[in-house]
Amino acid sequence: MQGKVLSMTGVKNVEIKEFELPRVENGQILIEVLKSNICGSDIHMWEGKHVFKNHVLGHEMVGRIHTLGEGVATDYAGEEIKEGDRICPVYYLTCQRCKACLDGNFNVCTHGSDYMGQYADVYPHFTGAFASHYLIQPNQYFYKVPNNIPDDIVAGANCGISQMYYAIDEINMPSNAVVIVQGAGGLGLFSSAISDSKGANVIVIDSVASRLEQSKKFGAKNTINMKDFPSKEERLEEILRLTCGKEPDIVIDVTGYPPALDEAIRMTKIGGTILELGSVSIDEDQCCTIVPGLIVRKCLTIRGVLRYQPWYLHKTLQWLSKYHDQYDFANLTDKCYSLAEGQLALTKAANKEVARAIIDPQKDIDLGDPVKWAKNLYVDHCCTCPAAR
Amino acid sequence: MQGKVLSMTGVKNVEIKEFELPRVENGQILIEVLKSNICGSDIHMWEGKHVFKNHVLGHEMVGRIHTLGEGVATDYAGEEIKEGDRICPVYYLTCQRCKACLDGNFNVCTHGSDYMGQYADVYPHFTGAFASHYLIQPNQYFYKVPNNIPDDIVAGANCGISQMYYAIDEINMPSNAVVIVQGAGGLGLFSSAISDSKGANVIVIDSVASRLEQSKKFGAKNTINMKDFPSKEERLEEILRLTCGKEPDIVIDVTGYPPALDEAIRMTKIGGTILELGSVSIDEDQCCTIVPGLIVRKCLTIRGVLRYQPWYLHKTLQWLSKYHDQYDFANLTDKCYSLAEGQLALTKAANKEVARAIIDPQKDIDLGDPVKWAKNLYVDHCCTCPAAR
Amino acid sequence: MQGKVLSMTGVKNVEIKEFELPRVENGQILIEVLKSNICGSDIHMWEGKHVFKNHVLGHEMVGRIHTLGEGVATDYAGEEIKEGDRICPVYYLTCQRCKACLDGNFNVCTHGSDYMGQYADVYPHFTGAFASHYLIQPNQYFYKVPNNIPDDIVAGANCGISQMYYAIDEINMPSNAVVIVQGAGGLGLFSSAISDSKGANVIVIDSVASRLEQSKKFGAKNTINMKDFPSKEERLEEILRLTCGKEPDIVIDVTGYPPALDEAIRMTKIGGTILELGSVSIDEDQCCTIVPGLIVRKCLTIRGVLRYQPWYLHKTLQWLSKYHDQYDFANLTDKCYSLAEGQLALTKAANKEVARAIIDPQKDIDLGDPVKWAKNLYVDHCCTCPAAR
Amino acid sequence: MQGKVLSMTGVKNVEIKEFELPRVENGQILIEVLKSNICGSDIHMWEGKHVFKNHVLGHEMVGRIHTLGEGVATDYAGEEIKEGDRICPVYYLTCQRCKACLDGNFNVCTHGSDYMGQYADVYPHFTGAFASHYLIQPNQYFYKVPNNIPDDIVAGANCGISQMYYAIDEINMPSNAVVIVQGAGGLGLFSSAISDSKGANVIVIDSVASRLEQSKKFGAKNTINMKDFPSKEERLEEILRLTCGKEPDIVIDVTGYPPALDEAIRMTKIGGTILELGSVSIDEDQCCTIVPGLIVRKCLTIRGVLRYQPWYLHKTLQWLSKYHDQYDFANLTDKCYSLAEGQLALTKAANKEVARAIIDPQKDIDLGDPVKWAKNLYVDHCCTCPAAR
């Protein structure tokens, strides 16, 4: 049986390639990808800014078990699994042998992306989420998805939501904390929702009114539009006004804009904590200028967090199961594409014509199958995508 | 009875002023200053780079109780005290009411320096360490000095050593850690000694050979001279050679040179910790350029620490009592001056003609007193100062 | 002017004594006590089970500034204060000199209770909360009370609520935690409310149905009545049923019944944390039998917490200001007594005829004052007491 | 080729059984066991007090790679390995799926002992350390042994030393700490040595003079013989005498005698930490009576630790490489036996006729092989065993 993957073929170019589905060896699982999200890093790769080339794009996904390899009886929470079950894999592997793993920091495993980075043409081909199928490796964590979370929502669980959930658990957020979120993108919305679910008073800063509006549906008590408060000083003043003079306990920088760290340093209270998650590029020009004396004089803690410990995907799924309809996760993604529309979807996403695009790799596949056919009727109004309702 | 203080009178100028000793109110203590150190921040003030003006310089000191105010029966460790006892005060006060104090971060009390910053001409005058006497306020911590620690050594206990001792206690230094110390100044020597006393493998980086030699007497297992390894890449390579490939668990930046933080970020292992203590200026030009993506991708923790919780002076004195002769504290200061030589001492220190100058405010006072007279004979070879032996 | 205190005069006996109001020295504040709560430890003392004798009972209180001592211009949050302002003092002092203070553990200051324990007959007399007035000492923390918190509610802030708030901040409660509260007394209700406000899934265990009902108004998602589940095994099974198999992350023991710790050890998940706050008696017969091997094999952390760091009263008041009407604090106390009814109030409370009694020391005082007179009309239906509405 | 295992055959009985060496599958490694230690838990099992029966005894070991399975190119530190290399395996596996693993607490994996507990008669037979060979499973951590650590010393690295190293890293041992070690058995010696290497002032308590003497060679500054100080009160008084009044920051209970925890609670300073490692039995009669009020009033933290995170074996080997000849590890084991003498060795160890017995499974094997033959000459004076020198 054949499957399809959306492979990088050049800068800003992806193409569908078809391959025979791989053998499912001991310890492996082959899933049908139900939904996969376009993440900022996918766009980054598509634009040729990443070392990975010619690989299958996509890593945020939810799938349905197609074939279970020998010896796989449960997920990584010990739950029994069978074909047809909906599961969500951690998108990176852990080598358990690199210097990061040697300290138990599996989230930063230096070989974590080897699998997702391999060429589409190389067996086993199904190594990315923008594909009809995906092959989960032995020792790659995955979890059953709680029944009440829709596909569209859970597709993003294994990346930004888990990262943010892990990051917030890593610091000891004080009760009744004032939390500033810099940037109302996906990570910003997640940090707002998770912090709010822990009783924090969340203020989100961004320069796009619609994003700020959305953040209010993700737990933000207040928002600050940088257009209204163009300088750092004005923004800090507005924060103090909103909090009756209480300086931020925690600032979460998820802008992806390096100079935001400088502002975070200036906003955070004495003895406070900055979670730095947004900036992932290590290009020398992705830099910012800071005054280290402020870190000293304010006794700040700055904590960088990449990815998440694999078992945190399970905790995140539990949290989503409880909170996904309390926050506006249902409207997080705004447009759904078929795999065949992948190039279009990436172009639109890169041009910010859609905020968060989702791919449904089953949309245009196997029309002969009646079940799939029925599904295909939803082409124009796929499941929970708001654009489709 | 009159006493003397060394007062700022202008940029790069200090003069001795004489005042009647103050009344000692309830809860206060008047001490005779036995020795006081010239700290980098004193030079900074002397050079006019600090907001404080016209105040009595000096804050590192050890003294002898001259007069006990009513109600003061013990030090802050509950030890009974009496006139003549040698004590060491915390040089800053804590208001217990500012935003820092409100989080229990007394070390960053925003009013901590109010007392030391007041004008010399303003009563009670004896508010700095470069003086014959110093007035300890109610609610200002102080501790008896263990008998086995010489004056010259303990004079520096209440500033850099306590700060470093506190900072290292604040992080959880793993057993058998690789610790890099950037900068072999006073704080660098202290961090080397304290880390070594905790079993760390300490490597000190500096560009002055003599300072690196000295650091070996303060516990450094190895040193890296920036002249031999002029680039960051070469230094990191040398570290890995010295540690057989083990990347630094902890990097302590005590250079006072902001760009050192960038190198710290590049040197520290994945998941490691940077202690930032050296940079205290918050002038906008005291900045550095960093790549936040490195903090994220390496999951670093950067922790700024200013001063120390007041009770840490007690722990530091206990540590010094145990270790002061195991490390080369006896030769830390290289020149001793009288109060009358204060302007000279500050000039020499500012010009780096002496590494660490100490002031003996009792050297030229009360020559009529036979005991003091005998002491005066030591003018040219004061106590433990190496230059004098 | 005279004031009144309710003094211990023997086992299970208190009497009102009248004294001239004390001089208000520098740094002191004299307050009129507006409301004071009867705490379990007051009953303990009244029953003669505590070393304190002949002292003024009471430590939970809110008051109004009657006289400000010289030099007192702000509360410990730096807020300006004036006569008439409503404030709440930390009920214990910190000597800053004992072994606990020497580690910064002010909450366990070994001299913390010296002031409240002194004899009623000894000047300054007004050293307890069951009194018309109370004298706040220099260096005794106090905070202004946010306007929106009623007297009856805030009267208990400086004891159990602050202790629990502090304890929960001391551990790093994971997001979406399962928290078991053993005991639905005051501390149990507070722990339930605070944990719920941090997004925890709270289950409260007790053997009194009405207390369990009340806990649901304090954030408990579920309750377990020990009458329905008489054995440890049954209770654990019920917990797992309620949590779909998730074992408790955190167990908070506030029973005051030592053997509860054994059950806590058996309930807590591997790697979980037990907060032990309930048992405060150190009598040898207040013991329990545990199996240390369970602590080892489950890698448990048991953390005892007494009182709170003084500045936590401020954080607690902020939390109460935000949450007091979200949880059922308004109905926490069920009966209000005048000072003259003190003996009656203590008897009823000791006999558990009332759950949580509150004292209004101004009820029967100064009837000549029209305002007070009007207030006196409320004798039978005091302010917010549910019994009175 | 045949190999031998020492199998349980009944209570207090072991016998040698011979089996064909197993196939070495992908990811597995077969090692020749060079040395294996008799651990207290082996004796416990031998005495029939453990659920495991009919299995191969032994789990502390060092071996030499006999056969590398396909795909195994490095150890878990990424070091290249080849046949003949000396390696040390973590003795338990981690399922990555149980509730402990789901929190990243791999040290408490509830399936960790499944492999070592299987019957000797069941393939692959070589599942314990008292054997000529041992089969390391895929996903079972192992590390190359630094060249400078003798076999006899490293044989114990993967159990008690790693456990203690991990436990001490888990708490933040303050600089210059006072550490009390209860019990001078193996864990006691390790905790003394590791604490000393971190600059602690270690005092060891035991009732056997020779064990206390030995602890002094493992870093103990002082010892307390319970025969000289028979009561808890006397022992605490002696501690305070030895520390000039400083109460223990940390108490490490490694007695295996449950009531020691009660004494630990009484000895530890206010705010201090108890590491509980000694008691591993969860039989209901392995209990102690404690006063929970002491935990509360002293704000203690009690932390149980079982095993260690697998990667800690690597850290422990690095520490041993640095410190093994600074402490008296060379004389830790006092008698070496061949596999054939296994029953004798266990009997002597159980009867405490030897303190720490070691087994050399290669002593009586393959006499035809000249290299082995030469080795066999060491039968009466095996390598570093003190009894043999």
PDB file of N, CA, C and O in Angstrom, chain C residues 332-362:
ATOM      1  N   LEU C 332     -17.494  31.504  57.207  1.00  0.00           N
ATOM      2  CA  LEU C 332     -16.508  30.662  57.885  1.00  0.00           C
ATOM      3  C   LEU C 332     -16.753  30.652  59.394  1.00  0.00           C
ATOM      4  O   LEU C 332     -16.745  29.608  60.041  1.00  0.00           O
ATOM      5  N   THR C 333     -16.969  31.837  59.947  1.00  0.00           N
ATOM      6  CA  THR C 333     -17.240  31.914  61.383  1.00  0.00           C
ATOM      7  C   THR C 333     -18.747  31.838  61.578  1.00  0.00           C
ATOM      8  O   THR C 333     -19.510  32.393  60.792  1.00  0.00           O
ATOM      9  N   ASP C 334     -19.147  31.151  62.621  1.00  0.00           N
ATOM     10  CA  ASP C 334     -20.585  30.931  62.757  1.00  0.00           C
ATOM     11  C   ASP C 334     -21.206  31.564  63.992  1.00  0.00           C
ATOM     12  O   ASP C 334     -22.412  31.443  64.200  1.00  0.00           O
ATOM     13  N   LYS C 335     -20.402  32.261  64.796  1.00  0.00           N
ATOM     14  CA  LYS C 335     -21.007  32.872  65.984  1.00  0.00           C
ATOM     15  C   LYS C 335     -20.081  33.968  66.479  1.00  0.00           C
ATOM     16  O   LYS C 335     -18.863  33.802  66.495  1.00  0.00           O
ATOM     17  N   CYS C 336     -20.647  35.078  66.847  1.00  0.00           N
ATOM     18  CA  CYS C 336     -19.868  36.225  67.306  1.00  0.00           C
ATOM     19  C   CYS C 336     -20.202  36.537  68.756  1.00  0.00           C
ATOM     20  O   CYS C 336     -21.375  36.555  69.141  1.00  0.00           O
ATOM     21  N   TYR C 337     -19.150  36.778  69.539  1.00  0.00           N
ATOM     22  CA  TYR C 337     -19.332  37.067  70.956  1.00  0.00           C
ATOM     23  C   TYR C 337     -18.670  38.384  71.309  1.00  0.00           C
ATOM     24  O   TYR C 337     -17.702  38.800  70.668  1.00  0.00           O
ATOM     25  N   SER C 338     -19.183  38.976  72.384  1.00  0.00           N
ATOM     26  CA  SER C 338     -18.490  40.138  72.937  1.00  0.00           C
ATOM     27  C   SER C 338     -17.348  39.648  73.812  1.00  0.00           C
ATOM     28  O   SER C 338     -17.241  38.457  74.127  1.00  0.00           O
ATOM     29  N   LEU C 339     -16.488  40.566  74.173  1.00  0.00           N
ATOM     30  CA  LEU C 339     -15.369  40.214  75.043  1.00  0.00           C
ATOM     31  C   LEU C 339     -15.898  39.654  76.365  1.00  0.00           C
ATOM     32  O   LEU C 339     -15.361  38.684  76.905  1.00  0.00           O
ATOM     33  N   ALA C 340     -16.975  40.264  76.848  1.00  0.00           N
ATOM     34  CA  ALA C 340     -17.550  39.823  78.114  1.00  0.00           C
ATOM     35  C   ALA C 340     -18.042  38.383  78.037  1.00  0.00           C
ATOM     36  O   ALA C 340     -18.140  37.678  79.040  1.00  0.00           O
ATOM     37  N   GLU C 341     -18.338  37.962  76.797  1.00  0.00           N
ATOM     38  CA  GLU C 341     -18.800  36.588  76.619  1.00  0.00           C
ATOM     39  C   GLU C 341     -17.644  35.633  76.338  1.00  0.00           C
ATOM     40  O   GLU C 341     -17.838  34.503  75.873  1.00  0.00           O
ATOM     41  N   GLY C 342     -16.432  36.077  76.576  1.00  0.00           N
ATOM     42  CA  GLY C 342     -15.251  35.307  76.213  1.00  0.00           C
ATOM     43  C   GLY C 342     -15.220  33.905  76.792  1.00  0.00           C
ATOM     44  O   GLY C 342     -14.953  32.922  76.096  1.00  0.00           O
ATOM     45  N   GLN C 343     -15.527  33.811  78.084  1.00  0.00           N
ATOM     46  CA  GLN C 343     -15.517  32.504  78.736  1.00  0.00           C
ATOM     47  C   GLN C 343     -16.545  31.586  78.065  1.00  0.00           C
ATOM     48  O   GLN C 343     -16.256  30.425  77.767  1.00  0.00           O
ATOM     49  N   LEU C 344     -17.699  32.145  77.782  1.00  0.00           N
ATOM     50  CA  LEU C 344     -18.745  31.392  77.092  1.00  0.00           C
ATOM     51  C   LEU C 344     -18.280  30.957  75.704  1.00  0.00           C
ATOM     52  O   LEU C 344     -18.420  29.793  75.298  1.00  0.00           O
ATOM     53  N   ALA C 345     -17.685  31.901  74.989  1.00  0.00           N
ATOM     54  CA  ALA C 345     -17.237  31.623  73.625  1.00  0.00           C
ATOM     55  C   ALA C 345     -16.215  30.489  73.628  1.00  0.00           C
ATOM     56  O   ALA C 345     -16.282  29.561  72.798  1.00  0.00           O
ATOM     57  N   LEU C 346     -15.272  30.552  74.546  1.00  0.00           N
ATOM     58  CA  LEU C 346     -14.233  29.516  74.595  1.00  0.00           C
ATOM     59  C   LEU C 346     -14.836  28.164  74.976  1.00  0.00           C
ATOM     60  O   LEU C 346     -14.456  27.116  74.425  1.00  0.00           O
ATOM     61  N   THR C 347     -15.777  28.195  75.884  1.00  0.00           N
ATOM     62  CA  THR C 347     -16.420  26.947  76.290  1.00  0.00           C
ATOM     63  C   THR C 347     -17.167  26.312  75.127  1.00  0.00           C
ATOM     64  O   THR C 347     -17.021  25.122  74.838  1.00  0.00           O
ATOM     65  N   LYS C 348     -17.947  27.130  74.434  1.00  0.00           N
ATOM     66  CA  LYS C 348     -18.708  26.628  73.284  1.00  0.00           C
ATOM     67  C   LYS C 348     -17.761  26.100  72.212  1.00  0.00           C
ATOM     68  O   LYS C 348     -18.008  25.062  71.596  1.00  0.00           O
ATOM     69  N   ALA C 349     -16.685  26.848  71.968  1.00  0.00           N
ATOM     70  CA  ALA C 349     -15.745  26.444  70.926  1.00  0.00           C
ATOM     71  C   ALA C 349     -15.056  25.141  71.327  1.00  0.00           C
ATOM     72  O   ALA C 349     -14.883  24.230  70.506  1.00  0.00           O
ATOM     73  N   ALA C 350     -14.666  25.058  72.591  1.00  0.00           N
ATOM     74  CA  ALA C 350     -13.988  23.845  73.067  1.00  0.00           C
ATOM     75  C   ALA C 350     -14.920  22.636  72.968  1.00  0.00           C
ATOM     76  O   ALA C 350     -14.496  21.532  72.635  1.00  0.00           O
ATOM     77  N   ASN C 351     -16.188  22.864  73.243  1.00  0.00           N
ATOM     78  CA  ASN C 351     -17.178  21.780  73.158  1.00  0.00           C
ATOM     79  C   ASN C 351     -17.665  21.544  71.729  1.00  0.00           C
ATOM     80  O   ASN C 351     -18.556  20.735  71.517  1.00  0.00           O
ATOM     81  N   LYS C 352     -17.092  22.272  70.816  1.00  0.00           N
ATOM     82  CA  LYS C 352     -17.487  22.181  69.400  1.00  0.00           C
ATOM     83  C   LYS C 352     -18.965  22.499  69.196  1.00  0.00           C
ATOM     84  O   LYS C 352     -19.593  22.013  68.259  1.00  0.00           O
ATOM     85  N   GLU C 353     -19.526  23.295  70.090  1.00  0.00           N
ATOM     86  CA  GLU C 353     -20.902  23.751  69.866  1.00  0.00           C
ATOM     87  C   GLU C 353     -20.941  24.840  68.802  1.00  0.00           C
ATOM     88  O   GLU C 353     -21.962  25.061  68.173  1.00  0.00           O
ATOM     89  N   VAL C 354     -19.851  25.542  68.664  1.00  0.00           N
ATOM     90  CA  VAL C 354     -19.703  26.424  67.501  1.00  0.00           C
ATOM     91  C   VAL C 354     -18.452  25.965  66.761  1.00  0.00           C
ATOM     92  O   VAL C 354     -17.515  25.429  67.362  1.00  0.00           O
ATOM     93  N   ALA C 355     -18.460  26.140  65.450  1.00  0.00           N
ATOM     94  CA  ALA C 355     -17.327  25.674  64.649  1.00  0.00           C
ATOM     95  C   ALA C 355     -16.174  26.668  64.740  1.00  0.00           C
ATOM     96  O   ALA C 355     -15.044  26.320  65.069  1.00  0.00           O
ATOM     97  N   ARG C 356     -16.478  27.898  64.443  1.00  0.00           N
ATOM     98  CA  ARG C 356     -15.440  28.927  64.481  1.00  0.00           C
ATOM     99  C   ARG C 356     -16.050  30.199  65.052  1.00  0.00           C
ATOM    100  O   ARG C 356     -16.834  30.884  64.405  1.00  0.00           O
ATOM    101  N   ALA C 357     -15.697  30.488  66.289  1.00  0.00           N
ATOM    102  CA  ALA C 357     -16.256  31.653  66.987  1.00  0.00           C
ATOM    103  C   ALA C 357     -15.380  32.867  66.747  1.00  0.00           C
ATOM    104  O   ALA C 357     -14.171  32.766  66.596  1.00  0.00           O
ATOM    105  N   ILE C 358     -16.015  34.000  66.698  1.00  0.00           N
ATOM    106  CA  ILE C 358     -15.303  35.259  66.512  1.00  0.00           C
ATOM    107  C   ILE C 358     -15.662  36.168  67.672  1.00  0.00           C
ATOM    108  O   ILE C 358     -16.754  36.052  68.243  1.00  0.00           O
ATOM    109  N   ILE C 359     -14.745  37.010  68.067  1.00  0.00           N
ATOM    110  CA  ILE C 359     -14.989  37.930  69.170  1.00  0.00           C
ATOM    111  C   ILE C 359     -14.965  39.351  68.647  1.00  0.00           C
ATOM    112  O   ILE C 359     -14.105  39.705  67.829  1.00  0.00           O
ATOM    113  N   ASP C 360     -15.925  40.129  69.109  1.00  0.00           N
ATOM    114  CA  ASP C 360     -15.972  41.543  68.731  1.00  0.00           C
ATOM    115  C   ASP C 360     -15.731  42.352  70.004  1.00  0.00           C
ATOM    116  O   ASP C 360     -16.647  42.623  70.768  1.00  0.00           O
ATOM    117  N   PRO C 361     -14.496  42.741  70.238  1.00  0.00           N
ATOM    118  CA  PRO C 361     -14.160  43.371  71.528  1.00  0.00           C
ATOM    119  C   PRO C 361     -14.754  44.757  71.686  1.00  0.00           C
ATOM    120  O   PRO C 361     -14.685  45.326  72.777  1.00  0.00           O
ATOM    121  N   GLN C 362     -15.295  45.309  70.611  1.00  0.00           N
ATOM    122  CA  GLN C 362     -15.866  46.653  70.718  1.00  0.00           C
ATOM    123  C   GLN C 362     -17.366  46.609  71.006  1.00  0.00           C
ATOM    124  O   GLN C 362     -17.990  47.657  71.188  1.00  0.00           O
TER     125      GLN C 362
END
